PDB file of C-alpha atoms in Angstrom:
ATOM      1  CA  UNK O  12     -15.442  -8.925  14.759  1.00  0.00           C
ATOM      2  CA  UNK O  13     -15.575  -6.506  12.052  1.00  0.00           C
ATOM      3  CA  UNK O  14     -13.598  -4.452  13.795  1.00  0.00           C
ATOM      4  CA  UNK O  15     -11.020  -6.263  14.489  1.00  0.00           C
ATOM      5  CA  UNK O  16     -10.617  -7.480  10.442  1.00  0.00           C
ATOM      6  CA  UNK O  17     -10.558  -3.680  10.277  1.00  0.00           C
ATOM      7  CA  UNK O  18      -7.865  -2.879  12.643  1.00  0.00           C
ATOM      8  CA  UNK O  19      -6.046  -5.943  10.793  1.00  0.00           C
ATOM      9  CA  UNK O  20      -6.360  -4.504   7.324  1.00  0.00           C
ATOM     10  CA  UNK O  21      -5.398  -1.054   8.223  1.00  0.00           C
ATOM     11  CA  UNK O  22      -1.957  -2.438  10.338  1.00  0.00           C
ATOM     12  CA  UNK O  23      -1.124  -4.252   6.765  1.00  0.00           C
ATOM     13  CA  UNK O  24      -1.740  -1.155   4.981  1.00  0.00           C
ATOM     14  CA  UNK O  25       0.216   0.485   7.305  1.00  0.00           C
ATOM     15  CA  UNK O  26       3.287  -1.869   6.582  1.00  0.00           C
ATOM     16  CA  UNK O  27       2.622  -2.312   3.095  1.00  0.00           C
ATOM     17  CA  UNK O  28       1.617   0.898   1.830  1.00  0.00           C
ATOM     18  CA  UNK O  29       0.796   3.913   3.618  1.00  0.00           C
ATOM     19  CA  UNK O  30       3.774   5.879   4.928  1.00  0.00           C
ATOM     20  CA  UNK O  31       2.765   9.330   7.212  1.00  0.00           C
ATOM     21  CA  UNK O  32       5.863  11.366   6.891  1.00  0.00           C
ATOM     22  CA  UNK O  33       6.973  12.266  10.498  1.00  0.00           C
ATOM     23  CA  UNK O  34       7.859  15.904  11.337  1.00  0.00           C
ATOM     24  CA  UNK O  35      11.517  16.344  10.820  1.00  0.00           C
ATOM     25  CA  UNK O  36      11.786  19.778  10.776  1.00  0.00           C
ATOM     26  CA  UNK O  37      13.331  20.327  14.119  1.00  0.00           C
ATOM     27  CA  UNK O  38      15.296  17.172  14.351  1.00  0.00           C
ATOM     28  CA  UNK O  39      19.059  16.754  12.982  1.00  0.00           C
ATOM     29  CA  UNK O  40      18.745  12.933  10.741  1.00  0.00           C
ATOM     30  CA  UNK O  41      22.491  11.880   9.373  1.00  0.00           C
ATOM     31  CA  UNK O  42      22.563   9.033   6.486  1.00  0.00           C
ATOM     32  CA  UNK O  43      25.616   7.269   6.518  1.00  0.00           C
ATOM     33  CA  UNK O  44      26.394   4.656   3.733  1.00  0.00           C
ATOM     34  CA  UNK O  45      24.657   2.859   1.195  1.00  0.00           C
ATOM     35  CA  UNK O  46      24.886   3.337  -2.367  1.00  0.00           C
ATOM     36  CA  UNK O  47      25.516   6.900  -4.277  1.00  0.00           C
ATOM     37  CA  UNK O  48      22.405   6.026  -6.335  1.00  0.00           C
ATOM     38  CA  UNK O  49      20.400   5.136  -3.249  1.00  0.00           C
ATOM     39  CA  UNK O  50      21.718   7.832  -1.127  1.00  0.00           C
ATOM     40  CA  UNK O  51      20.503  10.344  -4.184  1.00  0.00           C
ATOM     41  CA  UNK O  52      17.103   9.285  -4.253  1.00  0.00           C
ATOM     42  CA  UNK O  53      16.505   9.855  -0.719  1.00  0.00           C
ATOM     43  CA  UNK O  54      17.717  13.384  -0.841  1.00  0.00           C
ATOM     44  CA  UNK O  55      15.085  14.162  -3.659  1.00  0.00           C
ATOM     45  CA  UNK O  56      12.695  12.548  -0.693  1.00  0.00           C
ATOM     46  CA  UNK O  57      14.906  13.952   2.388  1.00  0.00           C
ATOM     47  CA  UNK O  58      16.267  17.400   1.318  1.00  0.00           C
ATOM     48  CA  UNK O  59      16.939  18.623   4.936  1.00  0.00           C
ATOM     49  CA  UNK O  60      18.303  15.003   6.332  1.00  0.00           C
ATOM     50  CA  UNK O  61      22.638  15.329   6.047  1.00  0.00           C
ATOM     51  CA  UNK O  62      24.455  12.533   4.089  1.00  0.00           C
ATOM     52  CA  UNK O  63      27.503  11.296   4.624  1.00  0.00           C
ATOM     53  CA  UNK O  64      29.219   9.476   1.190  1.00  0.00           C
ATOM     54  CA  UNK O  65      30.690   5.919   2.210  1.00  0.00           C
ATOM     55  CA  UNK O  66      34.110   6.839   0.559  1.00  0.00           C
ATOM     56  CA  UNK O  67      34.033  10.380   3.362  1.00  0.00           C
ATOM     57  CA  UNK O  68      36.201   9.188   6.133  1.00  0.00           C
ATOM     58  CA  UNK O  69      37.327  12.381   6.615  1.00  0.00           C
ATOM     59  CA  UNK O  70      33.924  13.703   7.823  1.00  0.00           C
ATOM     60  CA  UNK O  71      32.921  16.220  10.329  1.00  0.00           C
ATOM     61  CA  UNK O  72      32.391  14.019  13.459  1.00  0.00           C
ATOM     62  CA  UNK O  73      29.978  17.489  14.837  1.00  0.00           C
ATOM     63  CA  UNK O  74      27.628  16.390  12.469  1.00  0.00           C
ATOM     64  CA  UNK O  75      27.284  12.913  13.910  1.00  0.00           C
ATOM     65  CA  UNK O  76      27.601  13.876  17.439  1.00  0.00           C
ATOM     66  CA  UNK O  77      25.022  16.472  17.443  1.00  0.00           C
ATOM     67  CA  UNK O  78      22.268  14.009  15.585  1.00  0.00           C
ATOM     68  CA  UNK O  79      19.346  13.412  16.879  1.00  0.00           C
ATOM     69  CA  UNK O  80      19.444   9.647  14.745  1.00  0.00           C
ATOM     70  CA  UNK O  81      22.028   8.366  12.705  1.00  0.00           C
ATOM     71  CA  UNK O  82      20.892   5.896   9.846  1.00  0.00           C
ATOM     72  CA  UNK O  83      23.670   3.450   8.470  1.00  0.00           C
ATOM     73  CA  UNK O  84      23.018   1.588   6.052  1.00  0.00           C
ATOM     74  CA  UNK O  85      26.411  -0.932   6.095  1.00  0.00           C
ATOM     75  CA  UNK O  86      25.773  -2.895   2.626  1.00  0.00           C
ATOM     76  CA  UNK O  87      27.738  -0.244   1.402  1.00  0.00           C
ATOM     77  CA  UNK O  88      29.951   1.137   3.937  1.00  0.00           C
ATOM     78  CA  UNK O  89      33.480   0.789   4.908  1.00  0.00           C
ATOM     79  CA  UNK O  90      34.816  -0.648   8.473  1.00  0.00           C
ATOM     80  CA  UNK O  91      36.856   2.717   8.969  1.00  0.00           C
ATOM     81  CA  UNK O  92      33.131   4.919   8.633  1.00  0.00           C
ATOM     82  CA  UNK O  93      31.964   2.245  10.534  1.00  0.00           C
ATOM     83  CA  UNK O  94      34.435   2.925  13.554  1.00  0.00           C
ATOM     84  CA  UNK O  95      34.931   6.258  13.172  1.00  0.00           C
ATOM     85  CA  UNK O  96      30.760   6.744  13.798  1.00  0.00           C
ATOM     86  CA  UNK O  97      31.026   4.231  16.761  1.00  0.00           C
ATOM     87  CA  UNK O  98      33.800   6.597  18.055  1.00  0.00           C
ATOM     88  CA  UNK O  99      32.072   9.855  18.018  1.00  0.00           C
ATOM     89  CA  UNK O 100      28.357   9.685  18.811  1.00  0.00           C
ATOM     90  CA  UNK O 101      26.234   7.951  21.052  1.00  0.00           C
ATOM     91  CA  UNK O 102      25.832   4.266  20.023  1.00  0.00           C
ATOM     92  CA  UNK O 103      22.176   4.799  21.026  1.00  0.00           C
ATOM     93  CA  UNK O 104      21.482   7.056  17.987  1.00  0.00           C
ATOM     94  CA  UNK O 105      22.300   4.779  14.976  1.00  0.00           C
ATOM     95  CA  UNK O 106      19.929   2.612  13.234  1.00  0.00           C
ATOM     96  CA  UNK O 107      21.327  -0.015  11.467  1.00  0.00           C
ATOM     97  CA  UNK O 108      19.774  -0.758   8.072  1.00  0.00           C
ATOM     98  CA  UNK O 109      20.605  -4.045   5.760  1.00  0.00           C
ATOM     99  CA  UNK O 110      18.405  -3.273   2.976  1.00  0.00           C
ATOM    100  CA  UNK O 111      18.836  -0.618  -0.447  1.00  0.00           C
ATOM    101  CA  UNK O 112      14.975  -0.066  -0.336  1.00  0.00           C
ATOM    102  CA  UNK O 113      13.285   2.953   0.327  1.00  0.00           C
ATOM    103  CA  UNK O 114      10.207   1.679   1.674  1.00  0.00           C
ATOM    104  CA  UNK O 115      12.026   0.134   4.312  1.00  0.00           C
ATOM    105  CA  UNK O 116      14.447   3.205   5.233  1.00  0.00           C
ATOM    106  CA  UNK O 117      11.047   4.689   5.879  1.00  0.00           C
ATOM    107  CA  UNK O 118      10.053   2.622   8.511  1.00  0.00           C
ATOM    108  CA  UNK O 119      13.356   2.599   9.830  1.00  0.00           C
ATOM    109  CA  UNK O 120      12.940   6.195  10.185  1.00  0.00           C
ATOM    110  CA  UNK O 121       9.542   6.023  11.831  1.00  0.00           C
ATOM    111  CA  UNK O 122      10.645   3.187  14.273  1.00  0.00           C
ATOM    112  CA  UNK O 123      13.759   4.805  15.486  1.00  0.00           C
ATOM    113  CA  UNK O 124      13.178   8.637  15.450  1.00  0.00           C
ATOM    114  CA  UNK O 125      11.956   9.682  18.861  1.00  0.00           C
TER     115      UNK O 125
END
C-alpha cells in the first residue's frame, strides 16, 4: 500500500512540478503562434526550437514540412497561418495548444514529441 501512495505522489509531482527536459537535440520543433511575449520566453528556455511570429504569413513552408512536431498555439494566431500550416505539413505533426502557460507547453512537448 505504501507503494502505491508512492507511485501516486510521484505521478502528481510529475504533473505538478517536475519537468525532465527531453533530448531535442536531433529533432527539428517549430512554434507557431501565441503571444510575442510568450513566444520570447520560451526561446530563453528553447534556443534551438524555430518560431514562427503569428503576423509571418509569408513563412518558409520547408521549415514546417521538414518538422519533426509543430506546436500551435491558436489563442494568438491568425486563420491564414492557420491554413497555410494545414497546407504544407503533415496534419499528424501539430500539437494544438489553448493555453499561454509554460508549464503546460512543456507537457505538450513531452506528450507529443516522439
Amino acid at each position: 500500500m505504501e507503494a502505491q501512495l508512492e507511485a501516486k505522489d510521484l505521478a502528481a509531482d510529475d504533473v505538478n512540478n517536475v519537468f525532465v527536459e527531453p533530448d531535442t537535440s536531433n529533432k527539428r520543433i517549430v512554434v507557431i503562434g501565441g503571444f510575442f511575449s510568450w513566444q520570447q520566453r520560451l526561446k530563453e528556455i528553447f534556443p534551438n526550437f524555430i518560431y514562427i511570429d503569428t503576423d509571418d504569413l509569408s513563412f518558409d513552408v520547408n521549415l514546417v514540412k521538414g518538422a519533426d512536431l509543430i506546436l500551435f498555439n491558436f489563442l494568438h494566431a491568425s486563420h491564414g497561418l492557420y491554413y497555410r500550416l494545414k497546407a504544407n505539413c503533415d496534419n499528424d505533426k501539430i500539437a494544438y495548444i489553448a493555453n499561454n502557460n509554460i508549464k503546460h507547453f512543456k507537457i505538450a512537448l513531452v506528450k507529443n514529441l516522439k
